[in-house]
Amino acid sequence: MKIKVSEFVKSSSGIEQCPPPEKAEFAFIGRSNVGKSSLINMITSRKSLAKTSSRPGKTQLINHFEIDKKWLLVDLPGYGWSKVSKQKKADWGIMIEEYLLKRENLACLFVLIDSRLAPQPIDYEFIAWLGEQEIPFVLVFTKTDKQSKTKFQSIKAKHVREIKNNWEEMPMMFESSSVDQTGREQILNFIGEIVSDFKM
Ligand code: GTP
Ligand code: MG
């Protein structure tokens, strides 16, 4: 699938403010700094549609982008950022949980995992919760440019083992690099198929 026009729609601090739930929506989530905003820019071929930063905690609201007037990409705040107050963590948790549980047009959630890290409890606790809530998701291993293919294969094997221990079925998995565009076509084709079948 090709993208012609990507536009920022709005930033929301709660589900009530989100755009009307009329079009297929794909949201990106994962730990702070994992590369969610960068991946949105890579997919849309825009340098700074979504704001990125080397400091964790850059994205703090639910940010909607409309693609070709037909579907939506959503940049969410990251979890697991230590330098934030307990109150703020709780507020973000409520905002994200409500969004994930109530957003009717959420077609699929992309859960981003840093490809350099062995399975982390914080990610797998979150993924287990997605399973309990029956929220459809796929995994994306980000920043693959930062290490060799062989190193990544051994880390990926650990993730596969972790998932096999807990799930009957493997979720779809993508690999990505916002630096060299790895994964762009695969992710866009996956989205394209869902968009073409999507009915509210
Ligand atoms: P928060 O909004 O804080 O939760 O972070 P985020 O997940 O949106 O991460 P962001 O896209 O802002 O990227 C964090 C840092 O990682 C930035 O310095 C990016 O340039 C860098 N980065 C993101 N993706 C990649 C990648 O694929 N390869 C490399 N080498 N760096 C990346
Ligand atoms: Mg971000």
mmCIF file of C-alpha atoms and ligand atoms in Angstrom:
data_model
loop_
_atom_site.group_PDB
_atom_site.id
_atom_site.type_symbol
_atom_site.label_atom_id
_atom_site.label_comp_id
_atom_site.label_asym_id
_atom_site.label_seq_id
_atom_site.Cartn_x
_atom_site.Cartn_y
_atom_site.Cartn_z
ATOM 1 C CA MET A 1 0.000 0.000 0.000
ATOM 2 C CA LYS A 2 1.198 3.520 -0.805
ATOM 3 C CA ILE A 3 0.559 6.622 1.288
ATOM 4 C CA LYS A 4 -0.186 9.952 -0.364
ATOM 5 C CA VAL A 5 -1.280 12.354 2.374
ATOM 6 C CA SER A 6 -0.675 12.180 6.118
ATOM 7 C CA GLU A 7 -2.043 14.875 8.372
ATOM 8 C CA PHE A 8 -1.916 15.547 12.083
ATOM 9 C CA VAL A 9 -5.503 15.603 13.388
ATOM 10 C CA LYS A 10 -5.277 16.327 17.114
ATOM 11 C CA SER A 11 -3.827 15.476 20.506
ATOM 12 C CA SER A 12 -6.269 14.210 23.116
ATOM 13 C CA SER A 13 -5.953 13.649 26.840
ATOM 14 C CA GLY A 14 -8.911 11.259 26.925
ATOM 15 C CA ILE A 15 -11.138 9.143 24.753
ATOM 16 C CA GLU A 16 -13.923 11.760 24.704
ATOM 17 C CA GLN A 17 -11.655 14.130 22.799
ATOM 18 C CA CYS A 18 -10.526 11.608 20.190
ATOM 19 C CA PRO A 19 -11.790 12.039 16.608
ATOM 20 C CA PRO A 20 -15.106 10.292 15.817
ATOM 21 C CA PRO A 21 -14.511 6.514 15.672
ATOM 22 C CA GLU A 22 -15.390 6.133 12.007
ATOM 23 C CA LYS A 23 -12.223 4.909 10.323
ATOM 24 C CA ALA A 24 -9.861 1.993 10.939
ATOM 25 C CA GLU A 25 -7.291 2.999 13.526
ATOM 26 C CA PHE A 26 -3.824 1.582 14.299
ATOM 27 C CA ALA A 27 -2.109 2.605 17.524
ATOM 28 C CA PHE A 28 1.554 2.309 18.515
ATOM 29 C CA ILE A 29 2.511 1.532 22.076
ATOM 30 C CA GLY A 30 5.575 0.340 23.993
ATOM 31 C CA ARG A 31 8.163 1.547 26.456
ATOM 32 C CA SER A 32 9.306 5.125 26.384
ATOM 33 C CA ASN A 33 12.033 5.703 23.825
ATOM 34 C CA VAL A 34 11.384 2.405 21.971
ATOM 35 C CA GLY A 35 10.758 4.370 18.769
ATOM 36 C CA LYS A 36 6.966 4.716 18.408
ATOM 37 C CA SER A 37 6.958 8.261 17.070
ATOM 38 C CA SER A 38 9.941 7.555 14.805
ATOM 39 C CA LEU A 39 8.164 4.538 13.330
ATOM 40 C CA ILE A 40 5.106 6.661 12.520
ATOM 41 C CA ASN A 41 7.379 9.108 10.699
ATOM 42 C CA MET A 42 9.113 6.271 8.870
ATOM 43 C CA ILE A 43 5.827 4.694 7.762
ATOM 44 C CA THR A 44 4.424 8.000 6.528
ATOM 45 C CA SER A 45 7.789 9.092 5.027
ATOM 46 C CA ARG A 46 7.605 12.329 6.994
ATOM 47 C CA LYS A 47 10.541 13.667 8.980
ATOM 48 C CA SER A 48 8.622 15.100 11.895
ATOM 49 C CA LEU A 49 4.933 14.377 11.627
ATOM 50 C CA ALA A 50 5.140 12.780 15.078
ATOM 51 C CA LYS A 51 7.467 14.470 17.560
ATOM 52 C CA THR A 52 10.476 12.398 18.596
ATOM 53 C CA SER A 53 13.190 12.904 21.188
ATOM 54 C CA SER A 54 16.232 11.114 22.551
ATOM 55 C CA ARG A 55 14.825 11.839 26.019
ATOM 56 C CA PRO A 56 12.141 9.364 27.125
ATOM 57 C CA GLY A 57 8.664 10.697 27.837
ATOM 58 C CA LYS A 58 8.308 12.885 24.757
ATOM 59 C CA THR A 59 4.815 11.765 23.727
ATOM 60 C CA GLN A 60 2.355 12.480 26.532
ATOM 61 C CA LEU A 61 -1.044 12.552 24.824
ATOM 62 C CA ILE A 62 -3.055 10.425 22.378
ATOM 63 C CA ASN A 63 -2.009 11.793 18.991
ATOM 64 C CA HIS A 64 -4.110 11.074 15.914
ATOM 65 C CA PHE A 65 -2.860 11.233 12.321
ATOM 66 C CA GLU A 66 -5.141 10.727 9.347
ATOM 67 C CA ILE A 67 -3.781 8.881 6.327
ATOM 68 C CA ASP A 68 -5.271 9.437 2.878
ATOM 69 C CA LYS A 69 -8.570 10.468 4.541
ATOM 70 C CA LYS A 70 -9.176 6.772 5.035
ATOM 71 C CA TRP A 71 -7.493 5.458 8.164
ATOM 72 C CA LEU A 72 -5.771 6.679 11.317
ATOM 73 C CA LEU A 73 -2.420 6.179 12.991
ATOM 74 C CA VAL A 74 -2.149 6.870 16.718
ATOM 75 C CA ASP A 75 1.003 7.756 18.623
ATOM 76 C CA LEU A 76 0.607 6.911 22.310
ATOM 77 C CA PRO A 77 2.773 7.820 25.310
ATOM 78 C CA GLY A 78 5.273 5.177 26.393
ATOM 79 C CA TYR A 79 5.095 3.137 29.551
ATOM 80 C CA GLY A 80 7.905 2.358 31.982
ATOM 81 C CA TRP A 81 9.527 5.745 32.152
ATOM 82 C CA SER A 82 10.994 6.049 35.646
ATOM 83 C CA LYS A 83 11.471 9.806 35.829
ATOM 84 C CA VAL A 84 7.840 10.649 36.274
ATOM 85 C CA SER A 85 5.711 11.139 39.374
ATOM 86 C CA LYS A 86 3.432 8.373 40.637
ATOM 87 C CA GLN A 87 0.408 10.584 40.042
ATOM 88 C CA LYS A 88 1.363 11.215 36.439
ATOM 89 C CA LYS A 89 2.004 7.515 35.865
ATOM 90 C CA ALA A 90 -1.447 6.733 37.247
ATOM 91 C CA ASP A 91 -3.087 9.392 35.039
ATOM 92 C CA TRP A 92 -1.353 8.059 31.920
ATOM 93 C CA GLY A 93 -2.284 4.492 32.860
ATOM 94 C CA ILE A 94 -5.948 5.456 33.130
ATOM 95 C CA MET A 95 -5.846 7.377 29.854
ATOM 96 C CA ILE A 96 -4.210 4.538 27.919
ATOM 97 C CA GLU A 97 -6.289 1.794 29.495
ATOM 98 C CA GLU A 98 -9.506 3.631 28.730
ATOM 99 C CA TYR A 99 -8.383 4.248 25.169
ATOM 100 C CA LEU A 100 -7.456 0.599 24.612
ATOM 101 C CA LEU A 101 -10.617 -0.784 26.188
ATOM 102 C CA LYS A 102 -13.142 1.607 24.685
ATOM 103 C CA ARG A 103 -11.907 2.749 21.305
ATOM 104 C CA GLU A 104 -14.336 0.971 18.982
ATOM 105 C CA ASN A 105 -12.426 1.562 15.763
ATOM 106 C CA LEU A 106 -9.053 0.295 17.068
ATOM 107 C CA ALA A 107 -8.308 -2.285 14.379
ATOM 108 C CA CYS A 108 -4.925 -3.370 15.693
ATOM 109 C CA LEU A 109 -2.408 -2.305 18.314
ATOM 110 C CA PHE A 110 1.298 -2.386 17.427
ATOM 111 C CA VAL A 111 3.339 -3.259 20.512
ATOM 112 C CA LEU A 112 6.911 -2.081 20.008
ATOM 113 C CA ILE A 113 9.837 -3.866 21.636
ATOM 114 C CA ASP A 114 13.484 -2.806 21.432
ATOM 115 C CA SER A 115 15.164 -5.491 19.315
ATOM 116 C CA ARG A 116 18.309 -5.319 21.493
ATOM 117 C CA LEU A 117 16.573 -6.441 24.663
ATOM 118 C CA ALA A 118 15.776 -9.927 25.918
ATOM 119 C CA PRO A 119 12.141 -10.344 27.050
ATOM 120 C CA GLN A 120 11.286 -7.803 29.757
ATOM 121 C CA PRO A 121 8.534 -8.346 32.360
ATOM 122 C CA ILE A 122 7.028 -4.921 31.740
ATOM 123 C CA ASP A 123 6.316 -5.752 28.093
ATOM 124 C CA TYR A 124 5.049 -9.252 28.731
ATOM 125 C CA GLU A 125 2.804 -8.188 31.604
ATOM 126 C CA PHE A 126 1.275 -5.653 29.266
ATOM 127 C CA ILE A 127 0.912 -8.242 26.480
ATOM 128 C CA ALA A 128 -0.745 -10.686 28.898
ATOM 129 C CA TRP A 129 -3.238 -7.979 29.794
ATOM 130 C CA LEU A 130 -3.974 -7.383 26.089
ATOM 131 C CA GLY A 131 -4.711 -11.092 25.774
ATOM 132 C CA GLU A 132 -7.085 -11.054 28.749
ATOM 133 C CA GLN A 133 -8.893 -8.055 27.305
ATOM 134 C CA GLU A 134 -8.932 -9.553 23.791
ATOM 135 C CA ILE A 135 -7.331 -6.499 22.262
ATOM 136 C CA PRO A 136 -5.879 -7.426 18.850
ATOM 137 C CA PHE A 137 -2.143 -6.744 18.656
ATOM 138 C CA VAL A 138 1.042 -7.477 16.725
ATOM 139 C CA LEU A 139 4.680 -7.097 17.810
ATOM 140 C CA VAL A 140 7.330 -4.894 16.226
ATOM 141 C CA PHE A 141 11.010 -5.275 17.082
ATOM 142 C CA THR A 142 12.445 -1.781 16.636
ATOM 143 C CA LYS A 143 15.912 -0.310 15.983
ATOM 144 C CA THR A 144 17.223 -3.383 14.140
ATOM 145 C CA ASP A 145 19.932 -1.172 12.575
ATOM 146 C CA LYS A 146 21.612 -0.973 15.974
ATOM 147 C CA GLN A 147 22.907 -4.543 16.020
ATOM 148 C CA SER A 148 23.912 -7.465 13.818
ATOM 149 C CA LYS A 149 21.366 -9.861 12.342
ATOM 150 C CA THR A 150 22.826 -12.814 14.254
ATOM 151 C CA LYS A 151 22.611 -10.986 17.569
ATOM 152 C CA PHE A 152 19.006 -10.131 16.852
ATOM 153 C CA GLN A 153 18.127 -13.697 15.836
ATOM 154 C CA SER A 154 19.266 -15.002 19.223
ATOM 155 C CA ILE A 155 17.236 -12.331 21.042
ATOM 156 C CA LYS A 156 14.204 -13.008 18.865
ATOM 157 C CA ALA A 157 14.438 -16.715 19.728
ATOM 158 C CA LYS A 158 14.129 -15.788 23.407
ATOM 159 C CA HIS A 159 10.986 -13.807 22.679
ATOM 160 C CA VAL A 160 9.508 -16.665 20.677
ATOM 161 C CA ARG A 161 10.175 -19.008 23.601
ATOM 162 C CA GLU A 162 8.582 -16.574 26.048
ATOM 163 C CA ILE A 163 5.468 -16.288 23.874
ATOM 164 C CA LYS A 164 5.194 -20.030 23.230
ATOM 165 C CA ASN A 165 5.183 -20.629 26.976
ATOM 166 C CA ASN A 166 2.136 -18.442 27.422
ATOM 167 C CA TRP A 167 0.179 -18.426 24.182
ATOM 168 C CA GLU A 168 -1.330 -21.037 21.907
ATOM 169 C CA GLU A 169 -0.837 -18.928 18.851
ATOM 170 C CA MET A 170 2.096 -16.729 17.815
ATOM 171 C CA PRO A 171 1.164 -13.102 17.200
ATOM 172 C CA MET A 172 2.314 -11.536 13.966
ATOM 173 C CA MET A 173 5.848 -10.129 14.313
ATOM 174 C CA PHE A 174 7.571 -7.367 12.385
ATOM 175 C CA GLU A 175 11.114 -6.025 12.463
ATOM 176 C CA SER A 176 11.732 -2.337 11.937
ATOM 177 C CA SER A 177 14.350 0.338 11.634
ATOM 178 C CA SER A 178 13.370 3.960 11.262
ATOM 179 C CA VAL A 179 16.919 4.641 10.070
ATOM 180 C CA ASP A 180 17.038 2.260 7.092
ATOM 181 C CA GLN A 181 13.266 1.783 6.547
ATOM 182 C CA THR A 182 13.307 -1.908 7.414
ATOM 183 C CA GLY A 183 9.760 -3.192 7.843
ATOM 184 C CA ARG A 184 7.983 -0.299 6.139
ATOM 185 C CA GLU A 185 6.486 -2.314 3.294
ATOM 186 C CA GLN A 186 5.492 -5.266 5.465
ATOM 187 C CA ILE A 187 3.761 -3.064 8.041
ATOM 188 C CA LEU A 188 1.992 -0.996 5.369
ATOM 189 C CA ASN A 189 0.778 -4.085 3.519
ATOM 190 C CA PHE A 190 -0.536 -5.543 6.758
ATOM 191 C CA ILE A 191 -2.411 -2.302 7.516
ATOM 192 C CA GLY A 192 -3.659 -2.098 3.918
ATOM 193 C CA GLU A 193 -5.327 -5.498 4.117
ATOM 194 C CA ILE A 194 -7.150 -4.620 7.315
ATOM 195 C CA VAL A 195 -8.211 -1.210 5.996
ATOM 196 C CA SER A 196 -9.691 -2.705 2.836
ATOM 197 C CA ASP A 197 -11.887 -5.114 4.865
ATOM 198 C CA PHE A 198 -12.732 -2.676 7.654
ATOM 199 C CA LYS A 199 -16.374 -2.002 8.486
ATOM 200 C CA MET A 200 -17.633 -0.183 11.552
HETATM 201 P P1 GTP B 1 8.306 8.413 23.886
HETATM 202 O O1 GTP B 1 7.414 9.318 23.100
HETATM 203 O O2 GTP B 1 9.187 9.157 24.829
HETATM 204 O O3 GTP B 1 7.566 7.317 24.574
HETATM 205 O O4 GTP B 1 9.348 7.704 22.877
HETATM 206 P P2 GTP B 1 9.109 7.012 21.451
HETATM 207 O O5 GTP B 1 8.853 5.564 21.667
HETATM 208 O O6 GTP B 1 8.103 7.766 20.657
HETATM 209 O O7 GTP B 1 10.548 7.127 20.780
HETATM 210 P P3 GTP B 1 11.071 8.139 19.659
HETATM 211 O O8 GTP B 1 10.473 7.801 18.341
HETATM 212 O O9 GTP B 1 10.914 9.534 20.137
HETATM 213 O O10 GTP B 1 12.606 7.709 19.561
HETATM 214 C C1 GTP B 1 13.451 7.701 20.702
HETATM 215 C C2 GTP B 1 14.904 7.792 20.264
HETATM 216 O O11 GTP B 1 15.279 6.610 19.547
HETATM 217 C C3 GTP B 1 15.192 8.941 19.302
HETATM 218 O O12 GTP B 1 16.464 9.454 19.617
HETATM 219 C C4 GTP B 1 15.189 8.288 17.937
HETATM 220 O O13 GTP B 1 15.988 8.963 16.994
HETATM 221 C C5 GTP B 1 15.763 6.923 18.247
HETATM 222 N N1 GTP B 1 15.247 5.897 17.312
HETATM 223 C C6 GTP B 1 13.952 5.595 17.073
HETATM 224 N N2 GTP B 1 13.821 4.609 16.173
HETATM 225 C C7 GTP B 1 15.084 4.263 15.810
HETATM 226 C C8 GTP B 1 15.641 3.286 14.923
HETATM 227 O O14 GTP B 1 14.935 2.509 14.246
HETATM 228 N N3 GTP B 1 16.999 3.216 14.833
HETATM 229 C C9 GTP B 1 17.808 4.035 15.552
HETATM 230 N N4 GTP B 1 19.122 3.883 15.420
HETATM 231 N N5 GTP B 1 17.336 4.971 16.399
HETATM 232 C C10 GTP B 1 15.992 5.084 16.537
HETATM 233 MG MG MG B 2 6.887 9.290 21.169
#
